[in-house]
XYZ file of C-alpha atoms in Angstrom:
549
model
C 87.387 178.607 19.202
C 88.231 174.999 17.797
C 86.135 171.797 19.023
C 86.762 168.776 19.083
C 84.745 166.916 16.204
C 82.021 163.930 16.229
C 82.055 161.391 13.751
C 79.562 161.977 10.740
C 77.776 159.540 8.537
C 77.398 161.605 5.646
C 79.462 160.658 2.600
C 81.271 163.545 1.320
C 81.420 163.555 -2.742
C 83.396 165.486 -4.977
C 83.352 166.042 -8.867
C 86.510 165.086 -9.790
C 87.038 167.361 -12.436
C 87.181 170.154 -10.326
C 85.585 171.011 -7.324
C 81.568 171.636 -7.325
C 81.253 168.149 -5.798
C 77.870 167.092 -7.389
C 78.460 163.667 -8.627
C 81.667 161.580 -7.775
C 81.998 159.947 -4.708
C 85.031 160.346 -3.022
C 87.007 157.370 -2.391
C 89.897 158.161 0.129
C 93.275 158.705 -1.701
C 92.606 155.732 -4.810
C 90.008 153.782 -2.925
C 88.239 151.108 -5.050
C 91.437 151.013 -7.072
C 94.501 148.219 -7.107
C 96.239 148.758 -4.252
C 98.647 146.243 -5.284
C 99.473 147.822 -8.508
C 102.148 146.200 -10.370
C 105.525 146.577 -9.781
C 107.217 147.606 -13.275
C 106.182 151.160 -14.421
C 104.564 151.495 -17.772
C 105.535 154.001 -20.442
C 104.278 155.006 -23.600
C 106.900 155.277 -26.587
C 108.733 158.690 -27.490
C 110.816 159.892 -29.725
C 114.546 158.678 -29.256
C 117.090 161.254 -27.873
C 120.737 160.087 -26.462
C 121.730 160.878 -22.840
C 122.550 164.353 -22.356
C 125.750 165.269 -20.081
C 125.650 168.668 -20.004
C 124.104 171.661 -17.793
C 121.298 171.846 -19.871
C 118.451 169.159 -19.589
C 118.069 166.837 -22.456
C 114.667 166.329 -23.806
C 114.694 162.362 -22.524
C 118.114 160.567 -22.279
C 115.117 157.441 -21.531
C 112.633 158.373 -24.642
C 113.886 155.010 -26.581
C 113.865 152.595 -24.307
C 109.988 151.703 -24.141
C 109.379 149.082 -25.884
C 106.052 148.681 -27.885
C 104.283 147.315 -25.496
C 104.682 150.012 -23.384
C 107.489 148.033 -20.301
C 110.299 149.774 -19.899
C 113.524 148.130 -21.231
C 116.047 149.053 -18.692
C 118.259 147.260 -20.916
C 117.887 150.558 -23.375
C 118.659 153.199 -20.701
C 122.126 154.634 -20.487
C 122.468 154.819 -16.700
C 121.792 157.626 -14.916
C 121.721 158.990 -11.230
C 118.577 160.598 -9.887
C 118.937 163.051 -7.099
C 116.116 162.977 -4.951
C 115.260 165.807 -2.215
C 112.916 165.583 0.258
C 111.859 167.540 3.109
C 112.969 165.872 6.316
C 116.064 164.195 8.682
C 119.157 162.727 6.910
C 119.510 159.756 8.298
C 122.573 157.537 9.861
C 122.063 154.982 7.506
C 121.191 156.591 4.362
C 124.095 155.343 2.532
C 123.421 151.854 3.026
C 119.440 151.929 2.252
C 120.453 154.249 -0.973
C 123.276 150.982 -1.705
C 120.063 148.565 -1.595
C 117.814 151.110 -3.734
C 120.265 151.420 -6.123
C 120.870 147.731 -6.521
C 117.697 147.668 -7.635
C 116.686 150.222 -9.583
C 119.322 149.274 -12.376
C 117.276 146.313 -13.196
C 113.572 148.491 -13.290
C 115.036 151.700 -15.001
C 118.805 151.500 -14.810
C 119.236 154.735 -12.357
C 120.537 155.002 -8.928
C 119.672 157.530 -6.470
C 121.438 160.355 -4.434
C 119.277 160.679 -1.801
C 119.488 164.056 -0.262
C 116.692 165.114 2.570
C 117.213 168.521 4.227
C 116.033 169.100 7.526
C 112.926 170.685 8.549
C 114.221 173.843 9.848
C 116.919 174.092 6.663
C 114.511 173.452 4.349
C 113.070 176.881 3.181
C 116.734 178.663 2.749
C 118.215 175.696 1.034
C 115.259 175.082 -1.171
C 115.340 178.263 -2.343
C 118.911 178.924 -2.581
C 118.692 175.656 -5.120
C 116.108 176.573 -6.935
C 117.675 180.274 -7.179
C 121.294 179.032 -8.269
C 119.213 176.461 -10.392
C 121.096 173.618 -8.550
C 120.963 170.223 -10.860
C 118.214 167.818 -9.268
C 115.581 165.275 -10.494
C 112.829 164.373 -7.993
C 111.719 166.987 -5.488
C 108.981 167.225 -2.369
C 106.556 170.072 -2.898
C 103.486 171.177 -1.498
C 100.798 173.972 -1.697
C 101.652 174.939 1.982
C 105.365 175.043 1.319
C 105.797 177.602 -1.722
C 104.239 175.377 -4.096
C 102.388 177.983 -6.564
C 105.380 180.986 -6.459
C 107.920 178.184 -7.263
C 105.801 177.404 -9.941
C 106.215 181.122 -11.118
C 109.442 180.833 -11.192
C 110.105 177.965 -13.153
C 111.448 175.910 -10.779
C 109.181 172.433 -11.301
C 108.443 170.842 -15.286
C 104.621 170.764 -16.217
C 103.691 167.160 -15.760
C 100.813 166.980 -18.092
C 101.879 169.420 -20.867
C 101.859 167.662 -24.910
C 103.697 170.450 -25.638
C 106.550 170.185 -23.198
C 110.031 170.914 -24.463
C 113.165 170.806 -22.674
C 116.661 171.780 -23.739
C 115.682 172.524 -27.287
C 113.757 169.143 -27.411
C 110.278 167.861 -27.651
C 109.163 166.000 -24.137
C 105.560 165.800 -24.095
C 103.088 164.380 -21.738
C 105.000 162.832 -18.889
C 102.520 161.675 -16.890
C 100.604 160.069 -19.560
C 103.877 158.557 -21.394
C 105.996 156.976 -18.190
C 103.445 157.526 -15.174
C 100.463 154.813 -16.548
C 100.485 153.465 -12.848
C 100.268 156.948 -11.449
C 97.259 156.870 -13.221
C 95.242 153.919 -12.639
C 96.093 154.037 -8.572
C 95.815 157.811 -7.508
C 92.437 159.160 -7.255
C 91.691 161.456 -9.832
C 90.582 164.470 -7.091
C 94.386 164.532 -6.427
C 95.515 165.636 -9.838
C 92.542 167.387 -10.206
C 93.203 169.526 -7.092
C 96.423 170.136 -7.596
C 96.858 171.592 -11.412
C 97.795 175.267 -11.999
C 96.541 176.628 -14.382
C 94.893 173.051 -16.449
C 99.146 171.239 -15.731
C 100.025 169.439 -12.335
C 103.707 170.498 -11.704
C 103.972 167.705 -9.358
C 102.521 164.291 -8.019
C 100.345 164.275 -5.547
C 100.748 161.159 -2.681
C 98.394 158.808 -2.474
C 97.193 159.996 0.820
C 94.434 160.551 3.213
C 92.322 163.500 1.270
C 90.783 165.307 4.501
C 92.445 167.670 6.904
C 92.166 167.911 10.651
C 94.119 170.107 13.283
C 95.129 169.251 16.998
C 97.762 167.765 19.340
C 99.787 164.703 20.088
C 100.880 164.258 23.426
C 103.269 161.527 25.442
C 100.663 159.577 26.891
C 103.159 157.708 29.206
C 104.038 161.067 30.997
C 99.890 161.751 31.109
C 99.080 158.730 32.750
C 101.821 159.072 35.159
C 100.812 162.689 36.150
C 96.900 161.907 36.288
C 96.284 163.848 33.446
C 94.178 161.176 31.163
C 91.401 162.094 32.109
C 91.691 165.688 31.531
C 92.821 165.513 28.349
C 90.343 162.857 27.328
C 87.770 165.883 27.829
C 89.547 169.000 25.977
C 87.265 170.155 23.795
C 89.304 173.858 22.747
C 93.145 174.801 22.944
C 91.751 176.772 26.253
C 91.160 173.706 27.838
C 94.459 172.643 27.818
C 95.912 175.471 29.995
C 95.434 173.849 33.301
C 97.119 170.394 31.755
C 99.911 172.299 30.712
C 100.205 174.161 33.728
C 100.393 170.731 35.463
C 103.112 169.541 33.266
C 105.139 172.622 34.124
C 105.062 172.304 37.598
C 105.277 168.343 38.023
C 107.897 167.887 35.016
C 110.041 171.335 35.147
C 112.455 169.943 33.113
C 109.905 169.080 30.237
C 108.232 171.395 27.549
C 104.313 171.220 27.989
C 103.741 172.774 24.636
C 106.487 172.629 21.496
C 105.523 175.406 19.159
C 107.108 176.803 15.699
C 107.009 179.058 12.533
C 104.154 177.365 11.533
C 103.007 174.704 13.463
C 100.845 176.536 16.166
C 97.356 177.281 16.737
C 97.226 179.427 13.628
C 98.831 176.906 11.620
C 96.482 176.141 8.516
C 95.456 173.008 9.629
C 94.027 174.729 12.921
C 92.701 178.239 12.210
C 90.861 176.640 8.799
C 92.668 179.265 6.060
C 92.387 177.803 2.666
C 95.121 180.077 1.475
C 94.165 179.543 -2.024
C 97.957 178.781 -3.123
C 100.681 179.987 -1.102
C 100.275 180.041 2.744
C 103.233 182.567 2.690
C 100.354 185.118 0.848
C 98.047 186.418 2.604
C 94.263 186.574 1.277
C 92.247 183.207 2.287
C 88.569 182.009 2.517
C 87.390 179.919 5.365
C 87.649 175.899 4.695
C 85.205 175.491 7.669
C 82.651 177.766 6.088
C 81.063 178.406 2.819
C 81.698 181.906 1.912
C 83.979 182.484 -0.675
C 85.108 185.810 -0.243
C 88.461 186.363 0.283
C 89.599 188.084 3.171
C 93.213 188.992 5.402
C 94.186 186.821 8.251
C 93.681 189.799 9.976
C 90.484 189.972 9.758
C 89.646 186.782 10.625
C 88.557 186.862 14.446
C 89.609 183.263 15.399
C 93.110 184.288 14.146
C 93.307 187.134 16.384
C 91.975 185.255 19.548
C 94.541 182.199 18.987
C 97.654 185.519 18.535
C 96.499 186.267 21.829
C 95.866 183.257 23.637
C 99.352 181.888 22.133
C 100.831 185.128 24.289
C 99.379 184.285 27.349
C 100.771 180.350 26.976
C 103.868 181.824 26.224
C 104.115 184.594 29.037
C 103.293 181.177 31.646
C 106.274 179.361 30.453
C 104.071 176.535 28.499
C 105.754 177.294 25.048
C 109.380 176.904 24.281
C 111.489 179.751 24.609
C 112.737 179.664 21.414
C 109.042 178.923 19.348
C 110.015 181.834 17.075
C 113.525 180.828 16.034
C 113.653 177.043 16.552
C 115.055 175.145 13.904
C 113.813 171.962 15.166
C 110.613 170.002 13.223
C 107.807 169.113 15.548
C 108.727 165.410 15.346
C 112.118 165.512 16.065
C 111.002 167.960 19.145
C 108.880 165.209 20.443
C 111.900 162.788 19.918
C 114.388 164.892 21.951
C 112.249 163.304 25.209
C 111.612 166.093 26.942
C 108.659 167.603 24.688
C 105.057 166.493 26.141
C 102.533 168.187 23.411
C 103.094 169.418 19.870
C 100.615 170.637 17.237
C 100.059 168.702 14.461
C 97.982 168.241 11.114
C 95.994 164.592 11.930
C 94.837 161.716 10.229
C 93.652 158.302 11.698
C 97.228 156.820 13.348
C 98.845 159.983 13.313
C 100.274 158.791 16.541
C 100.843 155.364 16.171
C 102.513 156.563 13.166
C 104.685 159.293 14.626
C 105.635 157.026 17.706
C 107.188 154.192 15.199
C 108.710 156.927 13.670
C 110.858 158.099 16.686
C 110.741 154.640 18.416
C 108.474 155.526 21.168
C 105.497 152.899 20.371
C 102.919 152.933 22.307
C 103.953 156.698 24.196
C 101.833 158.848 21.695
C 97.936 159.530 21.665
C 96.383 162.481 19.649
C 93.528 164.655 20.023
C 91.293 165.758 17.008
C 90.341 169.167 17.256
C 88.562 171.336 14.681
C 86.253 169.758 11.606
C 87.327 168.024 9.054
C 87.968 169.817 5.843
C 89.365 169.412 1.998
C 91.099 172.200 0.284
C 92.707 172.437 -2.665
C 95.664 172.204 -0.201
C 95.023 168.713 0.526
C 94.930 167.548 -2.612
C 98.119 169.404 -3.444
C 99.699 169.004 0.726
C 102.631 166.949 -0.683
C 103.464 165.766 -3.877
C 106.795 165.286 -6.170
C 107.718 167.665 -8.994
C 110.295 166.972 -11.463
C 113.073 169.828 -11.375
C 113.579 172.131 -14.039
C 117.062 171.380 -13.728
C 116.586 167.677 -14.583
C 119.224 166.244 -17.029
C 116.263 163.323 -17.734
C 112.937 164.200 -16.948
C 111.568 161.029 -18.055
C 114.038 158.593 -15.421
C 112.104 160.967 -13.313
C 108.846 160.106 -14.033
C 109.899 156.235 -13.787
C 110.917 156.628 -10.576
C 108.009 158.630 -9.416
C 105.747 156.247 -11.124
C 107.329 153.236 -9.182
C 106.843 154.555 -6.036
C 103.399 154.663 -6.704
C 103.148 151.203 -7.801
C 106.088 149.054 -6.169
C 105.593 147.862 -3.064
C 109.413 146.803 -2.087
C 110.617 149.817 -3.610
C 108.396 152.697 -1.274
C 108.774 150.236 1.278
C 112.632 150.303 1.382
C 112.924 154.060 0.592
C 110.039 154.710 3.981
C 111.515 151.918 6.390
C 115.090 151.251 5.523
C 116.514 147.325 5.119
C 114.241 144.215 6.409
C 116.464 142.636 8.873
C 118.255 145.710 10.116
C 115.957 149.022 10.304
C 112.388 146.461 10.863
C 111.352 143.271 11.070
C 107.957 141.595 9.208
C 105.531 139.979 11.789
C 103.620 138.662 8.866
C 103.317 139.712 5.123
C 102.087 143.480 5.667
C 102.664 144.063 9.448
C 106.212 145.007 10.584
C 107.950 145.928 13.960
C 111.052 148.231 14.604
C 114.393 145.697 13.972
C 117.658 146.124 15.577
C 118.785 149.156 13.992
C 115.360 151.151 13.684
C 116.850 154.074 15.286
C 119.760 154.438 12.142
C 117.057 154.803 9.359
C 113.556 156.148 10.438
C 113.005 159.072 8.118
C 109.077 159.601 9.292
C 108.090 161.022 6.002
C 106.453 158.573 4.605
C 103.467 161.099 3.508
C 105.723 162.799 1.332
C 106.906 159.830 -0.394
C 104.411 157.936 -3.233
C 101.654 155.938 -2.856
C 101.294 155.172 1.322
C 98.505 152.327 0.592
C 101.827 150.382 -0.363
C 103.302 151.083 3.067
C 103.714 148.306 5.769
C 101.896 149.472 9.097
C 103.513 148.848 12.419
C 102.580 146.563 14.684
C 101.101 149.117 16.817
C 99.162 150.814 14.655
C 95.552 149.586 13.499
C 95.220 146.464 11.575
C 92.418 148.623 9.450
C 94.421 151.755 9.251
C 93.591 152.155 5.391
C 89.909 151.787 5.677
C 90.149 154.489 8.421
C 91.658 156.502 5.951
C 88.827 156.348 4.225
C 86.275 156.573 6.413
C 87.933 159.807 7.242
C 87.485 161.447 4.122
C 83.846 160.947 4.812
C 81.709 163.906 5.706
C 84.632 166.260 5.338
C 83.109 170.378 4.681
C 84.375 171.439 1.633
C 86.191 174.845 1.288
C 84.243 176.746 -0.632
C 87.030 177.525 -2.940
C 87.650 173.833 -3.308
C 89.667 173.003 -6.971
C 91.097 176.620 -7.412
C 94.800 177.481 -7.044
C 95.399 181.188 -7.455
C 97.997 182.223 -10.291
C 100.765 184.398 -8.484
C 101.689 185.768 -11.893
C 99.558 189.115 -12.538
C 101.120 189.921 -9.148
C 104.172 188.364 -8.899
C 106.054 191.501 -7.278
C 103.796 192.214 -4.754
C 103.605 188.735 -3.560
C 107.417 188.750 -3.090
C 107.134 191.557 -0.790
C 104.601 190.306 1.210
C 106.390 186.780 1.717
C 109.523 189.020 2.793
C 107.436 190.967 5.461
C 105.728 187.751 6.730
C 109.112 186.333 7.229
C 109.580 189.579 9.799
C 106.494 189.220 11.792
C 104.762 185.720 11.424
C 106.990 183.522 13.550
C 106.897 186.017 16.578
C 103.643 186.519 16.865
C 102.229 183.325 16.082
C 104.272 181.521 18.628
C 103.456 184.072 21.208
C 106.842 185.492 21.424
C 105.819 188.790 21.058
C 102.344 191.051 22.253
C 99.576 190.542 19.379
C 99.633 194.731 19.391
C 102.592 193.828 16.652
C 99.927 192.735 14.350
C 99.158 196.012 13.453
C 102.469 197.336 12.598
C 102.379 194.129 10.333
C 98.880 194.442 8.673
C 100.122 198.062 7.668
C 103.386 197.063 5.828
C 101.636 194.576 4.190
C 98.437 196.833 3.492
C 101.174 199.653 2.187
C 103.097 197.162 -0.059
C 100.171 195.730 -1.925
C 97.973 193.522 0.128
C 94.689 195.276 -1.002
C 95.607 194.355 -4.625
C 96.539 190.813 -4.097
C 92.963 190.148 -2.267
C 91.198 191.759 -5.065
C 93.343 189.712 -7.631
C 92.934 186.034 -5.570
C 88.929 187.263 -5.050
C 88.628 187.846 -9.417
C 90.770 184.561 -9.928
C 88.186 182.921 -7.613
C 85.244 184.676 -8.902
C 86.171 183.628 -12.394
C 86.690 179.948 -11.425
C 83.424 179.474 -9.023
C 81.582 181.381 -12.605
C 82.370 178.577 -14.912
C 80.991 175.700 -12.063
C 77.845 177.438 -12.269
């Protein structure tokens, strides 16, 4: 069973290179670098090519326009639109905070954007549908947990990092290295590290915190007003909330104690402690909380089994929405809806300050760490942006990736909307939620660059970085930590098993229906290639641990 965690005063380090962790001292998410990293991208020249209108991509419709110094002269570009998809509510407002962007991006790269989130619950069908049709976009949200590595396989994302990139006929090269210099210089090293497949990053990691935690954020306005503060203040396992619940239920019958989802329940990563290696949608994972590297099923991990049935008997007392296994609804737009008291959630430090500014309900949050505190591979590589496949002008891609790790009004605008309208500065780094908050307040601001540019609320900690930070330290290592397992050698089996996952894993991780389904599940997988894609993740990892030796 989880427990909550105690502070540690060890300092976690980790080899940047890969993932034996000998020498390098972590520094949370670019710590010790410039945080206030200039504002105008830098870009090393390439070889000319003219704007490319067509279906096809053209090597760089930007290659020309650096200018030997390495600034970009916008006045070079031919203009071009960037669509940009993230993961995520659209938002009222969108229009008008893509007008502002837009205004000024033509004078930093001459581009505009086409912003285009898709909702949480959307996101898997329409991602893939795009990807499948090979839908024309620039800039899109990835991550490890989210289909990262069998997107990869299907050459949906560029290789970053590749000299020898060519697209449409035409010779690319290093993106990162040519129009990402401030990428570079800010983003810690782990990050990239962490995330390549293969040696090549097919997407940018955000400048984030680097460890993981699982547990809960509650309303704390209805817990003080039922008595329950206390209580809560001394859960220690996802048992121990049971009676709370129980209370909510029968004081607040119109609320939902416990919001639950495909994937955001007690065997959500975050919580159980799979490092999945890749792909959560694959099963085969080694414990992050432990340091045995064998690979094993979910199945046959007992902590999984417990939480299938201890997430029945929540859900046969009424504590879990009815509709946990079909919901379309993302965990922080549940908990905006008003009448959600507790959802499970990945944590950092001000997850809930955070989350409450996000929804405009400051000061109604409070969160509950549960479980240690790990890095993965899937932390370095939990959200990033990857340049399409699809991408008309890789390059303007890069630009625009690269300033949103380095321009402070830029990620600010794109996270929080207009100054004026959607917040209001209390002083130079410090906002508050203006007039029309509620019309532009995506909440994704970890999906989105480099978040030691963002402004913090108010209501958040005046040292929220530097708890960052101090988060990272002490963090257990997954003993797998630096290795992403190649789908490839078993590409067809994989498919399979991410099509019978679909059939079972909502259902009975939500509690929905008895744990005894588990079995039928295990088989189909088991009969459709499971065995072989442990034994191929355990020889990829094998291989990998054999050359840190």
């Amino acid at each position: 069973m989880l427990k909550k965690s105690t502070p540690s005063v060890a300092r976690m380090s980790l080899i940047v290179a890969l993932a034996l962790i000998l020498s390098a001292v972590l520094a949370a998410c670019g710590g010790g670098k410039d945080k206030g990293a200039s504002s105008s991208p830098s870009a090393s020249p390439s070889a000319s090519a003219s704007a490319s209108e067509s279906a096809q991509p053209s090597a760089s419709a930007s290659a020309s326009a650096s200018a030997s110094s390495g600034a970009i002269d916008p006045s070079k570009l031919p203009e071009y639109q960037l669509k940009v998809v993230w993961e995520g509510p659209p938002q009222k407002d969108e229009k008008a905070v893509e007008a502002k962007i837009n205004e000024y991006l033509k004078g930093k790269i001459n581009a505009t954007v086409d912003l285009a989130p898709i909702d949480w619950g959307q996101w898997d069908n329409k991602m893939n549908l795009m990807i499948a049709s090979r839908e024309a976009m620039d800039v899109v949200f990835t991550a490890q947990w989210n289909g990262h590595a069998n997107n990869v396989s299907k050459g949906a994302y560029l290789p970053l990092n590749d000299p020898n990139l060519e697209v449409g006929g035409q010779k690319v090269g290093n993106l990162l290295e040519q129009y990402g210099q401030d990428i570079l210089k800010t983003l810690d090293p782990a990050f990239l590290e962490g995330a390549k497949i293969n040696g090549l990053n097919y997407g940018v990691p955000t400048n984030k915190e680097l460890a993981a935690q699982g547990g809960v954020i509650y309303r704390k306005d209805i817990a003080d007003e039922l008595g329950l503060t206390d209580a809560l203040d001394k859960v220690q396992t996802v048992a121990d909330l049971e009676p709370i619940l129980l209370t909510v239920k029968e004081k607040k019958p119109n609320m939902i104690p416990l919001f639950f989802r495909d994937g955001e329940n007690f065997n959500s990563h975050y919580f159980v402690q799979h490092d999945y290696l890749g792909d959560t949608n694959i099963d085969g994972i080694v414990k992050k909380d432990g340091d045995d590297p064998k690979v094993i099923s979910r199945f046959d991990d007992p902590v999984y089994m417990d939480n299938l049935r201890l997430a029945r008997k929540f859900f046969q007392e009424g504590l879990i929405n009815k509709d946990a296994a079909t919901t379309q609804l993302g965990t922080q737009d549940a908990m905006k809806k008003g009448n959600v008291f507790m959802i499970m959630s990945s944590l950092k430090p001000g997850k809930d300050a955070e989350m409450a500014n996000a929804i405009t309900m400051p000061d109604k949050l409070k969160q509950i760490n549960m479980g240690p505190r790990t890095v993965s591979t899937g932390e370095t590589a939990g959200a990033m942006l990857a340049i399409s496949a699809t991408s008309k002008d890789p390059a303007r891609a890069m630009m625009f990736i690269n300033l949103l790790h380095s321009d402070k009004y830029l990620v600010n605008l794109l996270n929080f909307g207009i100054e004026g309208e959607h917040y209001v500065k209390v002083s130079d780094n410090v906002i508050k939620a203006g007039p029309k908050a509620a019309d532009y307040s995506p909440g994704v601001a970890w999906e989105l660059g480099n978040q030691f540019l963002n402004y913090t609320f108010e209501t958040e900690a005046p040292d929220k970085w530097d708890q960052f930070k101090a988060f990272n330290e002490g963090a257990h290592k997954s003993p797998a930590l630096g290795f992403t397992f190649d789908v490839t050698p078993v590409k067809s089996q994989a498919a399979v098993i991410t099509n019978i996952r679909s059939q079972y894993a909502a259902a009975l991780e939500t509690g929905s229906v008895d744990p005894s389904k588990a079995d039928e599940w295990k088989s189909k997988e088991k009969a459709n290639g499971l065995d072989t894609i442990i034994a191929e993740k355990q020889k990829q990892l094998d291989a990998f641990l054999a050359t840190k030796k």
